Amino acid sequence: MFKTKGIHHISAIVGNPQENFDFYSGILGLRLVKKTVNFEDPGAYHLYFGNDKGSPGTIMTFFPWVKGFRGRVGTGQVGATSFAIPQGSMPFWEKRLHANQVLFNKRVRFGETYLSFDDPHGLQLELVEREEGARSEWPFNGGSPETAIKGFAGAVLLSSSPGHTMGLLRSGLGFEAAGKEGNYVRYRSEGELGNIIDVDVSERERGRMGTGTVHHIAFRAQDSAEQIEARAFIINKGYTVTPVKNRKYFQAIYFKEHGDILFEIATDPPGFLIDEELDHLGESLMLPDEYEDKREEIEASLIEIRMRETE
Ligand code: ZN
């Protein structure tokens, strides 16, 4: 049976790419580890943020739709995306969010305190202190390993059929049930980051895709062999799964789970060092080989992103 270590990446739709960079890099202190284009639509960016090394379990990716309409967070989507911060760093983050006029509130779930806030385009985010997970050594914009986001803590799923979604987490992806509290049912995987999925079982409106919403959530497979096994296993459970797609930095398969959330299974290798040195990750626009001869045209159609520090 397939047992994922946890979340590989989460991909969301947002607005202006400079605003996206300034928030995730400038305020949240994540590293832009890859600047590329949407492989299905090379006229638009695909931006990858993560820890200092761009490790699986730390990667938040964005499709900026400059003129996109606002989506609605609801069932059939990931609700909040949670990031893990080091123990004792919550006061630092409260101060930092406050200094940047980011409104937040504090919520307790399963005995853990979450700082909950939205990004500039309405995406729901959370910070929670976690002991597990390697510290990130990315020094950009005043970050330090004592406070820097380590990667994902987990995510909240808003399923249109929570029973089906929870069944798949357990018997399809190898998560273990880890308790129930109010409207939430918690699942845990073996990894150190991105290892907690909370399914929100409350009734709510259906989500609508657009800016400020998550497009899909990807779970980790350790290699292609494990991914191929997982694919057969999930097909056998009655899901329609895409063939393996080469995403250059990982191999991907996609399927709609029965609660209408788009799931992906992505391989850990080869990772983000396949086409850039560690010291220069994210600095250049990286294109898949088939678009290399259209580079000038593609670059002209993209808004330039200034990799600036913010106050
Ligand atoms: Zn993906």
PDB file of C-alpha atoms and ligand atoms in Angstrom:
ATOM      1  CA  MET A   1       0.000   0.000   0.000  1.00  0.00           C
ATOM      2  CA  PHE A   2       1.108   3.567  -0.761  1.00  0.00           C
ATOM      3  CA  LYS A   3       2.125   5.693   2.227  1.00  0.00           C
ATOM      4  CA  THR A   4       2.997   9.289   1.445  1.00  0.00           C
ATOM      5  CA  LYS A   5       5.369  11.195   3.730  1.00  0.00           C
ATOM      6  CA  GLY A   6       3.029  14.181   3.419  1.00  0.00           C
ATOM      7  CA  ILE A   7       2.541  17.286   1.300  1.00  0.00           C
ATOM      8  CA  HIS A   8       5.017  17.798  -1.548  1.00  0.00           C
ATOM      9  CA  HIS A   9       3.688  21.172  -2.737  1.00  0.00           C
ATOM     10  CA  ILE A  10       0.535  23.264  -2.790  1.00  0.00           C
ATOM     11  CA  SER A  11      -0.322  25.355  -5.859  1.00  0.00           C
ATOM     12  CA  ALA A  12      -2.560  28.402  -5.717  1.00  0.00           C
ATOM     13  CA  ILE A  13      -3.954  31.080  -8.006  1.00  0.00           C
ATOM     14  CA  VAL A  14      -3.084  34.652  -7.081  1.00  0.00           C
ATOM     15  CA  GLY A  15      -2.973  38.124  -8.647  1.00  0.00           C
ATOM     16  CA  ASN A  16      -0.020  40.370  -9.476  1.00  0.00           C
ATOM     17  CA  PRO A  17       3.320  38.481  -9.358  1.00  0.00           C
ATOM     18  CA  GLN A  18       5.250  41.380  -7.768  1.00  0.00           C
ATOM     19  CA  GLU A  19       2.694  41.538  -4.926  1.00  0.00           C
ATOM     20  CA  ASN A  20       3.001  37.767  -4.646  1.00  0.00           C
ATOM     21  CA  PHE A  21       6.809  37.964  -4.433  1.00  0.00           C
ATOM     22  CA  ASP A  22       6.783  40.839  -1.946  1.00  0.00           C
ATOM     23  CA  PHE A  23       4.434  38.957   0.373  1.00  0.00           C
ATOM     24  CA  TYR A  24       5.886  35.448   0.312  1.00  0.00           C
ATOM     25  CA  SER A  25       9.515  36.445   0.063  1.00  0.00           C
ATOM     26  CA  GLY A  26       9.495  39.881   1.683  1.00  0.00           C
ATOM     27  CA  ILE A  27       7.120  39.322   4.589  1.00  0.00           C
ATOM     28  CA  LEU A  28       7.009  35.544   5.040  1.00  0.00           C
ATOM     29  CA  GLY A  29      10.708  35.170   4.207  1.00  0.00           C
ATOM     30  CA  LEU A  30      10.391  32.169   1.901  1.00  0.00           C
ATOM     31  CA  ARG A  31      12.976  31.688  -0.823  1.00  0.00           C
ATOM     32  CA  LEU A  32      11.928  31.976  -4.473  1.00  0.00           C
ATOM     33  CA  VAL A  33      13.441  28.673  -5.607  1.00  0.00           C
ATOM     34  CA  LYS A  34      12.188  28.604  -9.182  1.00  0.00           C
ATOM     35  CA  LYS A  35      10.879  31.157 -11.620  1.00  0.00           C
ATOM     36  CA  THR A  36       9.342  29.403 -14.588  1.00  0.00           C
ATOM     37  CA  VAL A  37       6.162  29.434 -16.659  1.00  0.00           C
ATOM     38  CA  ASN A  38       2.954  27.461 -16.509  1.00  0.00           C
ATOM     39  CA  PHE A  39       3.803  24.403 -18.634  1.00  0.00           C
ATOM     40  CA  GLU A  40       0.233  24.398 -20.018  1.00  0.00           C
ATOM     41  CA  ASP A  41       0.212  28.180 -20.635  1.00  0.00           C
ATOM     42  CA  PRO A  42       3.762  29.547 -21.121  1.00  0.00           C
ATOM     43  CA  GLY A  43       2.555  33.168 -21.242  1.00  0.00           C
ATOM     44  CA  ALA A  44       2.039  33.080 -17.453  1.00  0.00           C
ATOM     45  CA  TYR A  45       4.473  32.616 -14.588  1.00  0.00           C
ATOM     46  CA  HIS A  46       4.713  29.649 -12.312  1.00  0.00           C
ATOM     47  CA  LEU A  47       6.576  30.752  -9.174  1.00  0.00           C
ATOM     48  CA  TYR A  48       7.898  28.277  -6.594  1.00  0.00           C
ATOM     49  CA  PHE A  49       8.749  29.333  -3.050  1.00  0.00           C
ATOM     50  CA  GLY A  50      10.273  27.097  -0.399  1.00  0.00           C
ATOM     51  CA  ASN A  51      12.961  26.710   2.212  1.00  0.00           C
ATOM     52  CA  ASP A  52      16.646  27.493   1.589  1.00  0.00           C
ATOM     53  CA  LYS A  53      17.107  24.241  -0.360  1.00  0.00           C
ATOM     54  CA  GLY A  54      13.717  23.971  -2.062  1.00  0.00           C
ATOM     55  CA  SER A  55      13.014  20.681  -0.272  1.00  0.00           C
ATOM     56  CA  PRO A  56       9.845  18.667  -0.887  1.00  0.00           C
ATOM     57  CA  GLY A  57       7.346  19.506   1.861  1.00  0.00           C
ATOM     58  CA  THR A  58       8.239  23.208   1.749  1.00  0.00           C
ATOM     59  CA  ILE A  59       7.116  24.232  -1.747  1.00  0.00           C
ATOM     60  CA  MET A  60       4.268  26.708  -2.229  1.00  0.00           C
ATOM     61  CA  THR A  61       3.684  27.487  -5.893  1.00  0.00           C
ATOM     62  CA  PHE A  62       1.688  30.206  -7.578  1.00  0.00           C
ATOM     63  CA  PHE A  63      -0.002  30.849 -10.869  1.00  0.00           C
ATOM     64  CA  PRO A  64      -0.349  34.659 -10.910  1.00  0.00           C
ATOM     65  CA  TRP A  65      -3.395  35.697 -12.976  1.00  0.00           C
ATOM     66  CA  VAL A  66      -2.820  39.410 -13.415  1.00  0.00           C
ATOM     67  CA  LYS A  67      -6.349  40.091 -14.627  1.00  0.00           C
ATOM     68  CA  GLY A  68      -7.907  37.105 -12.914  1.00  0.00           C
ATOM     69  CA  PHE A  69     -11.263  37.272 -11.173  1.00  0.00           C
ATOM     70  CA  ARG A  70     -11.495  36.559  -7.474  1.00  0.00           C
ATOM     71  CA  GLY A  71     -12.376  32.991  -6.557  1.00  0.00           C
ATOM     72  CA  ARG A  72     -14.358  31.797  -3.578  1.00  0.00           C
ATOM     73  CA  VAL A  73     -12.904  29.503  -0.941  1.00  0.00           C
ATOM     74  CA  GLY A  74     -15.263  26.592  -0.374  1.00  0.00           C
ATOM     75  CA  THR A  75     -15.794  22.879  -0.761  1.00  0.00           C
ATOM     76  CA  GLY A  76     -13.794  21.030  -3.374  1.00  0.00           C
ATOM     77  CA  GLN A  77     -10.670  22.949  -2.340  1.00  0.00           C
ATOM     78  CA  VAL A  78      -7.864  23.233   0.152  1.00  0.00           C
ATOM     79  CA  GLY A  79      -8.959  25.814   2.744  1.00  0.00           C
ATOM     80  CA  ALA A  80      -6.099  27.100   4.899  1.00  0.00           C
ATOM     81  CA  THR A  81      -2.489  26.282   4.062  1.00  0.00           C
ATOM     82  CA  SER A  82      -0.421  25.983   7.262  1.00  0.00           C
ATOM     83  CA  PHE A  83       3.302  26.691   7.596  1.00  0.00           C
ATOM     84  CA  ALA A  84       5.530  25.385  10.387  1.00  0.00           C
ATOM     85  CA  ILE A  85       7.625  27.890  12.344  1.00  0.00           C
ATOM     86  CA  PRO A  86      10.210  27.062  15.025  1.00  0.00           C
ATOM     87  CA  GLN A  87       9.135  26.707  18.666  1.00  0.00           C
ATOM     88  CA  GLY A  88       9.128  30.069  20.405  1.00  0.00           C
ATOM     89  CA  SER A  89       8.940  32.159  17.217  1.00  0.00           C
ATOM     90  CA  MET A  90       5.233  33.069  17.384  1.00  0.00           C
ATOM     91  CA  PRO A  91       5.849  36.493  19.028  1.00  0.00           C
ATOM     92  CA  PHE A  92       8.285  37.371  16.213  1.00  0.00           C
ATOM     93  CA  TRP A  93       5.618  36.576  13.619  1.00  0.00           C
ATOM     94  CA  GLU A  94       2.884  38.483  15.407  1.00  0.00           C
ATOM     95  CA  LYS A  95       5.146  41.543  15.414  1.00  0.00           C
ATOM     96  CA  ARG A  96       6.186  41.071  11.807  1.00  0.00           C
ATOM     97  CA  LEU A  97       2.638  40.660  10.503  1.00  0.00           C
ATOM     98  CA  HIS A  98       1.477  43.607  12.577  1.00  0.00           C
ATOM     99  CA  ALA A  99       4.344  45.799  11.271  1.00  0.00           C
ATOM    100  CA  ASN A 100       3.299  44.941   7.724  1.00  0.00           C
ATOM    101  CA  GLN A 101      -0.400  45.682   8.314  1.00  0.00           C
ATOM    102  CA  VAL A 102      -1.382  42.039   7.893  1.00  0.00           C
ATOM    103  CA  LEU A 103      -4.478  41.434  10.032  1.00  0.00           C
ATOM    104  CA  PHE A 104      -4.421  38.123  11.833  1.00  0.00           C
ATOM    105  CA  ASN A 105      -6.206  36.253  14.557  1.00  0.00           C
ATOM    106  CA  LYS A 106      -5.248  33.355  16.788  1.00  0.00           C
ATOM    107  CA  ARG A 107      -7.093  30.072  16.789  1.00  0.00           C
ATOM    108  CA  VAL A 108      -6.508  26.872  18.708  1.00  0.00           C
ATOM    109  CA  ARG A 109      -6.927  23.508  17.003  1.00  0.00           C
ATOM    110  CA  PHE A 110      -5.921  20.200  18.562  1.00  0.00           C
ATOM    111  CA  GLY A 111      -4.120  22.093  21.312  1.00  0.00           C
ATOM    112  CA  GLU A 112      -1.962  24.068  18.874  1.00  0.00           C
ATOM    113  CA  THR A 113      -2.166  27.842  18.413  1.00  0.00           C
ATOM    114  CA  TYR A 114      -2.489  28.998  14.800  1.00  0.00           C
ATOM    115  CA  LEU A 115      -1.887  32.547  13.567  1.00  0.00           C
ATOM    116  CA  SER A 116      -4.432  32.878  10.826  1.00  0.00           C
ATOM    117  CA  PHE A 117      -4.338  35.538   8.058  1.00  0.00           C
ATOM    118  CA  ASP A 118      -4.874  36.067   4.333  1.00  0.00           C
ATOM    119  CA  ASP A 119      -2.311  36.846   1.648  1.00  0.00           C
ATOM    120  CA  PRO A 120      -2.871  40.012  -0.488  1.00  0.00           C
ATOM    121  CA  HIS A 121      -5.047  38.033  -2.909  1.00  0.00           C
ATOM    122  CA  GLY A 122      -7.265  36.344  -0.307  1.00  0.00           C
ATOM    123  CA  LEU A 123      -5.483  33.022   0.110  1.00  0.00           C
ATOM    124  CA  GLN A 124      -6.010  31.621   3.641  1.00  0.00           C
ATOM    125  CA  LEU A 125      -2.747  30.980   5.506  1.00  0.00           C
ATOM    126  CA  GLU A 126      -1.709  29.890   8.988  1.00  0.00           C
ATOM    127  CA  LEU A 127       1.489  29.726  11.025  1.00  0.00           C
ATOM    128  CA  VAL A 128       1.936  27.163  13.786  1.00  0.00           C
ATOM    129  CA  GLU A 129       4.938  26.290  15.948  1.00  0.00           C
ATOM    130  CA  ARG A 130       6.308  22.801  15.371  1.00  0.00           C
ATOM    131  CA  GLU A 131       9.274  20.986  16.873  1.00  0.00           C
ATOM    132  CA  GLU A 132       9.777  18.734  13.826  1.00  0.00           C
ATOM    133  CA  GLY A 133      11.385  19.745  10.547  1.00  0.00           C
ATOM    134  CA  ALA A 134      14.801  21.160   9.636  1.00  0.00           C
ATOM    135  CA  ARG A 135      15.312  24.888  10.127  1.00  0.00           C
ATOM    136  CA  SER A 136      15.626  27.054   7.023  1.00  0.00           C
ATOM    137  CA  GLU A 137      18.851  29.030   6.603  1.00  0.00           C
ATOM    138  CA  TRP A 138      17.584  31.621   4.152  1.00  0.00           C
ATOM    139  CA  PRO A 139      18.845  35.057   5.237  1.00  0.00           C
ATOM    140  CA  PHE A 140      16.721  37.228   2.935  1.00  0.00           C
ATOM    141  CA  ASN A 141      15.023  40.241   4.488  1.00  0.00           C
ATOM    142  CA  GLY A 142      16.007  39.792   8.105  1.00  0.00           C
ATOM    143  CA  GLY A 143      15.049  36.131   8.433  1.00  0.00           C
ATOM    144  CA  SER A 144      16.998  33.854  10.748  1.00  0.00           C
ATOM    145  CA  PRO A 145      16.906  30.067  11.321  1.00  0.00           C
ATOM    146  CA  GLU A 146      15.351  30.736  14.759  1.00  0.00           C
ATOM    147  CA  THR A 147      12.244  32.272  13.194  1.00  0.00           C
ATOM    148  CA  ALA A 148      12.119  31.250   9.514  1.00  0.00           C
ATOM    149  CA  ILE A 149       9.255  29.191   8.134  1.00  0.00           C
ATOM    150  CA  LYS A 150      10.497  25.594   7.897  1.00  0.00           C
ATOM    151  CA  GLY A 151       7.949  24.406   5.346  1.00  0.00           C
ATOM    152  CA  PHE A 152       4.393  23.156   5.488  1.00  0.00           C
ATOM    153  CA  ALA A 153       2.800  22.216   8.770  1.00  0.00           C
ATOM    154  CA  GLY A 154      -0.189  20.886   6.861  1.00  0.00           C
ATOM    155  CA  ALA A 155      -3.445  21.942   5.278  1.00  0.00           C
ATOM    156  CA  VAL A 156      -7.164  22.087   5.922  1.00  0.00           C
ATOM    157  CA  LEU A 157      -9.281  20.308   3.318  1.00  0.00           C
ATOM    158  CA  LEU A 158     -12.799  21.524   2.501  1.00  0.00           C
ATOM    159  CA  SER A 159     -14.291  18.443   0.946  1.00  0.00           C
ATOM    160  CA  SER A 160     -17.714  18.249  -0.661  1.00  0.00           C
ATOM    161  CA  SER A 161     -17.824  14.659   0.583  1.00  0.00           C
ATOM    162  CA  PRO A 162     -15.684  14.431   3.740  1.00  0.00           C
ATOM    163  CA  GLY A 163     -16.380  10.720   4.235  1.00  0.00           C
ATOM    164  CA  HIS A 164     -14.883   9.901   0.836  1.00  0.00           C
ATOM    165  CA  THR A 165     -11.930  12.254   1.312  1.00  0.00           C
ATOM    166  CA  MET A 166     -11.091  10.826   4.728  1.00  0.00           C
ATOM    167  CA  GLY A 167     -11.367   7.284   3.370  1.00  0.00           C
ATOM    168  CA  LEU A 168      -8.906   8.130   0.602  1.00  0.00           C
ATOM    169  CA  LEU A 169      -6.440   9.782   2.997  1.00  0.00           C
ATOM    170  CA  ARG A 170      -6.426   6.610   5.097  1.00  0.00           C
ATOM    171  CA  SER A 171      -6.634   3.800   2.612  1.00  0.00           C
ATOM    172  CA  GLY A 172      -5.226   5.468  -0.529  1.00  0.00           C
ATOM    173  CA  LEU A 173      -2.454   7.756   0.749  1.00  0.00           C
ATOM    174  CA  GLY A 174      -1.560   6.014   4.008  1.00  0.00           C
ATOM    175  CA  PHE A 175      -2.470   8.762   6.520  1.00  0.00           C
ATOM    176  CA  GLU A 176      -3.449   7.703  10.036  1.00  0.00           C
ATOM    177  CA  ALA A 177      -6.433   9.097  11.937  1.00  0.00           C
ATOM    178  CA  ALA A 178      -5.167  11.377  14.718  1.00  0.00           C
ATOM    179  CA  GLY A 179      -8.266  12.675  16.466  1.00  0.00           C
ATOM    180  CA  LYS A 180     -11.447  14.686  16.157  1.00  0.00           C
ATOM    181  CA  GLU A 181     -12.237  18.134  17.507  1.00  0.00           C
ATOM    182  CA  GLY A 182     -15.323  20.202  16.688  1.00  0.00           C
ATOM    183  CA  ASN A 183     -15.655  20.283  12.895  1.00  0.00           C
ATOM    184  CA  TYR A 184     -12.161  18.941  12.276  1.00  0.00           C
ATOM    185  CA  VAL A 185     -10.838  15.434  11.817  1.00  0.00           C
ATOM    186  CA  ARG A 186      -7.053  15.175  11.896  1.00  0.00           C
ATOM    187  CA  TYR A 187      -4.826  12.865   9.846  1.00  0.00           C
ATOM    188  CA  ARG A 188      -1.100  12.383  10.167  1.00  0.00           C
ATOM    189  CA  SER A 189       1.602  10.987   7.870  1.00  0.00           C
ATOM    190  CA  GLU A 190       5.165   9.926   8.623  1.00  0.00           C
ATOM    191  CA  GLY A 191       7.080  12.948   7.294  1.00  0.00           C
ATOM    192  CA  GLU A 192       8.379  15.780   9.467  1.00  0.00           C
ATOM    193  CA  LEU A 193       6.810  18.576   7.392  1.00  0.00           C
ATOM    194  CA  GLY A 194       3.443  18.788   5.655  1.00  0.00           C
ATOM    195  CA  ASN A 195       2.358  15.785   7.683  1.00  0.00           C
ATOM    196  CA  ILE A 196      -0.948  16.993   9.161  1.00  0.00           C
ATOM    197  CA  ILE A 197      -4.189  17.161   7.203  1.00  0.00           C
ATOM    198  CA  ASP A 198      -7.267  18.501   8.977  1.00  0.00           C
ATOM    199  CA  VAL A 199     -10.531  17.737   7.199  1.00  0.00           C
ATOM    200  CA  ASP A 200     -13.187  20.363   7.962  1.00  0.00           C
ATOM    201  CA  VAL A 201     -16.472  18.472   7.962  1.00  0.00           C
ATOM    202  CA  SER A 202     -18.771  21.498   8.410  1.00  0.00           C
ATOM    203  CA  GLU A 203     -21.357  22.344   5.747  1.00  0.00           C
ATOM    204  CA  ARG A 204     -20.321  25.169   3.468  1.00  0.00           C
ATOM    205  CA  GLU A 205     -20.726  26.621   0.033  1.00  0.00           C
ATOM    206  CA  ARG A 206     -18.976  25.171  -2.955  1.00  0.00           C
ATOM    207  CA  GLY A 207     -15.682  26.844  -3.864  1.00  0.00           C
ATOM    208  CA  ARG A 208     -15.111  28.666  -7.125  1.00  0.00           C
ATOM    209  CA  MET A 209     -11.699  28.707  -8.739  1.00  0.00           C
ATOM    210  CA  GLY A 210     -10.062  32.117  -9.119  1.00  0.00           C
ATOM    211  CA  THR A 211      -7.474  34.306  -7.426  1.00  0.00           C
ATOM    212  CA  GLY A 212      -7.107  33.626  -3.721  1.00  0.00           C
ATOM    213  CA  THR A 213      -7.846  29.908  -3.993  1.00  0.00           C
ATOM    214  CA  VAL A 214      -5.734  26.769  -3.983  1.00  0.00           C
ATOM    215  CA  HIS A 215      -5.637  24.981  -7.330  1.00  0.00           C
ATOM    216  CA  HIS A 216      -4.336  21.625  -6.090  1.00  0.00           C
ATOM    217  CA  ILE A 217      -2.414  19.853  -3.358  1.00  0.00           C
ATOM    218  CA  ALA A 218       0.412  17.427  -4.145  1.00  0.00           C
ATOM    219  CA  PHE A 219       1.546  14.557  -1.938  1.00  0.00           C
ATOM    220  CA  ARG A 220       5.028  13.061  -1.927  1.00  0.00           C
ATOM    221  CA  ALA A 221       6.146   9.846  -3.608  1.00  0.00           C
ATOM    222  CA  GLN A 222       9.774   8.960  -2.881  1.00  0.00           C
ATOM    223  CA  ASP A 223      10.561   8.028  -6.488  1.00  0.00           C
ATOM    224  CA  SER A 224       9.004   7.107  -9.852  1.00  0.00           C
ATOM    225  CA  ALA A 225       8.643   3.445  -8.931  1.00  0.00           C
ATOM    226  CA  GLU A 226       6.597   4.321  -5.865  1.00  0.00           C
ATOM    227  CA  GLN A 227       4.534   6.796  -7.910  1.00  0.00           C
ATOM    228  CA  ILE A 228       3.707   4.166 -10.515  1.00  0.00           C
ATOM    229  CA  GLU A 229       2.628   1.752  -7.775  1.00  0.00           C
ATOM    230  CA  ALA A 230       0.519   4.487  -6.161  1.00  0.00           C
ATOM    231  CA  ARG A 231      -1.094   5.244  -9.517  1.00  0.00           C
ATOM    232  CA  ALA A 232      -2.156   1.633 -10.042  1.00  0.00           C
ATOM    233  CA  PHE A 233      -3.359   1.407  -6.444  1.00  0.00           C
ATOM    234  CA  ILE A 234      -5.503   4.557  -6.719  1.00  0.00           C
ATOM    235  CA  ILE A 235      -6.918   3.589 -10.121  1.00  0.00           C
ATOM    236  CA  ASN A 236      -7.878   0.282  -8.536  1.00  0.00           C
ATOM    237  CA  LYS A 237      -9.892   2.228  -5.936  1.00  0.00           C
ATOM    238  CA  GLY A 238     -12.032   3.740  -8.680  1.00  0.00           C
ATOM    239  CA  TYR A 239     -10.317   7.069  -9.399  1.00  0.00           C
ATOM    240  CA  THR A 240      -9.430   8.425 -12.831  1.00  0.00           C
ATOM    241  CA  VAL A 241      -5.736   9.293 -12.731  1.00  0.00           C
ATOM    242  CA  THR A 242      -3.746  11.098 -15.444  1.00  0.00           C
ATOM    243  CA  PRO A 243      -0.697   9.494 -17.039  1.00  0.00           C
ATOM    244  CA  VAL A 244       2.654  10.523 -15.529  1.00  0.00           C
ATOM    245  CA  LYS A 245       3.517  14.089 -16.592  1.00  0.00           C
ATOM    246  CA  ASN A 246       7.061  15.380 -16.636  1.00  0.00           C
ATOM    247  CA  ARG A 247       7.159  18.651 -14.665  1.00  0.00           C
ATOM    248  CA  LYS A 248      10.964  18.862 -14.958  1.00  0.00           C
ATOM    249  CA  TYR A 249      11.480  19.241 -11.176  1.00  0.00           C
ATOM    250  CA  PHE A 250       9.288  16.219 -10.390  1.00  0.00           C
ATOM    251  CA  GLN A 251       7.026  13.721 -12.115  1.00  0.00           C
ATOM    252  CA  ALA A 252       3.324  14.321 -11.514  1.00  0.00           C
ATOM    253  CA  ILE A 253       0.037  12.431 -11.646  1.00  0.00           C
ATOM    254  CA  TYR A 254      -3.293  14.118 -10.958  1.00  0.00           C
ATOM    255  CA  PHE A 255      -6.770  12.980  -9.956  1.00  0.00           C
ATOM    256  CA  LYS A 256      -9.978  14.532  -8.590  1.00  0.00           C
ATOM    257  CA  GLU A 257     -10.759  12.869  -5.293  1.00  0.00           C
ATOM    258  CA  HIS A 258     -14.428  12.188  -4.553  1.00  0.00           C
ATOM    259  CA  GLY A 259     -14.771  15.318  -2.421  1.00  0.00           C
ATOM    260  CA  ASP A 260     -13.883  17.333  -5.604  1.00  0.00           C
ATOM    261  CA  ILE A 261     -10.401  18.434  -4.505  1.00  0.00           C
ATOM    262  CA  LEU A 262      -7.671  18.118  -7.157  1.00  0.00           C
ATOM    263  CA  PHE A 263      -4.943  15.858  -5.767  1.00  0.00           C
ATOM    264  CA  GLU A 264      -1.498  15.290  -7.262  1.00  0.00           C
ATOM    265  CA  ILE A 265       1.207  12.793  -6.388  1.00  0.00           C
ATOM    266  CA  ALA A 266       4.670  14.225  -7.122  1.00  0.00           C
ATOM    267  CA  THR A 267       8.073  12.547  -6.894  1.00  0.00           C
ATOM    268  CA  ASP A 268      10.764  13.950  -4.584  1.00  0.00           C
ATOM    269  CA  PRO A 269      13.449  13.673  -7.298  1.00  0.00           C
ATOM    270  CA  PRO A 270      14.941  15.250  -9.299  1.00  0.00           C
ATOM    271  CA  GLY A 271      14.180  18.511  -7.435  1.00  0.00           C
ATOM    272  CA  PHE A 272      15.023  22.154  -8.048  1.00  0.00           C
ATOM    273  CA  LEU A 273      18.797  21.804  -8.398  1.00  0.00           C
ATOM    274  CA  ILE A 274      18.401  20.071 -11.758  1.00  0.00           C
ATOM    275  CA  ASP A 275      18.866  23.303 -13.727  1.00  0.00           C
ATOM    276  CA  GLU A 276      20.290  25.892 -11.278  1.00  0.00           C
ATOM    277  CA  GLU A 277      23.034  25.970  -8.643  1.00  0.00           C
ATOM    278  CA  LEU A 278      21.886  26.125  -5.020  1.00  0.00           C
ATOM    279  CA  ASP A 279      23.297  29.649  -4.610  1.00  0.00           C
ATOM    280  CA  HIS A 280      21.362  30.955  -7.613  1.00  0.00           C
ATOM    281  CA  LEU A 281      17.987  29.246  -7.300  1.00  0.00           C
ATOM    282  CA  GLY A 282      15.139  31.370  -8.592  1.00  0.00           C
ATOM    283  CA  GLU A 283      17.293  34.116 -10.100  1.00  0.00           C
ATOM    284  CA  SER A 284      16.712  33.381 -13.795  1.00  0.00           C
ATOM    285  CA  LEU A 285      13.626  32.551 -15.807  1.00  0.00           C
ATOM    286  CA  MET A 286      13.880  28.812 -16.400  1.00  0.00           C
ATOM    287  CA  LEU A 287      11.960  27.411 -19.364  1.00  0.00           C
ATOM    288  CA  PRO A 288      11.207  23.821 -20.294  1.00  0.00           C
ATOM    289  CA  ASP A 289      13.267  22.807 -23.349  1.00  0.00           C
ATOM    290  CA  GLU A 290      10.286  22.903 -25.722  1.00  0.00           C
ATOM    291  CA  TYR A 291       9.774  26.645 -25.021  1.00  0.00           C
ATOM    292  CA  GLU A 292      13.452  27.674 -25.122  1.00  0.00           C
ATOM    293  CA  ASP A 293      13.249  28.870 -28.763  1.00  0.00           C
ATOM    294  CA  LYS A 294      10.327  31.156 -27.801  1.00  0.00           C
ATOM    295  CA  ARG A 295      12.203  32.705 -24.858  1.00  0.00           C
ATOM    296  CA  GLU A 296      12.198  36.296 -26.157  1.00  0.00           C
ATOM    297  CA  GLU A 297       8.501  36.244 -26.881  1.00  0.00           C
ATOM    298  CA  ILE A 298       7.720  34.651 -23.502  1.00  0.00           C
ATOM    299  CA  GLU A 299       9.912  37.088 -21.566  1.00  0.00           C
ATOM    300  CA  ALA A 300       8.251  40.032 -23.313  1.00  0.00           C
ATOM    301  CA  SER A 301       4.805  38.812 -22.240  1.00  0.00           C
ATOM    302  CA  LEU A 302       5.729  38.495 -18.536  1.00  0.00           C
ATOM    303  CA  ILE A 303       5.758  41.276 -15.937  1.00  0.00           C
ATOM    304  CA  GLU A 304       9.282  41.684 -14.606  1.00  0.00           C
ATOM    305  CA  ILE A 305       9.590  40.738 -10.931  1.00  0.00           C
ATOM    306  CA  ARG A 306      12.009  42.773  -8.824  1.00  0.00           C
ATOM    307  CA  MET A 307      13.582  40.534  -6.217  1.00  0.00           C
ATOM    308  CA  ARG A 308      13.620  43.282  -3.658  1.00  0.00           C
ATOM    309  CA  GLU A 309      13.664  43.243   0.089  1.00  0.00           C
ATOM    310  CA  THR A 310      10.774  45.023   1.772  1.00  0.00           C
ATOM    311  CA  GLU A 311      10.813  47.217   4.874  1.00  0.00           C
TER     312      GLU A 311
HETATM  313 ZN    ZN B   1       1.399  20.498  -8.709  1.00  0.00          ZN
END
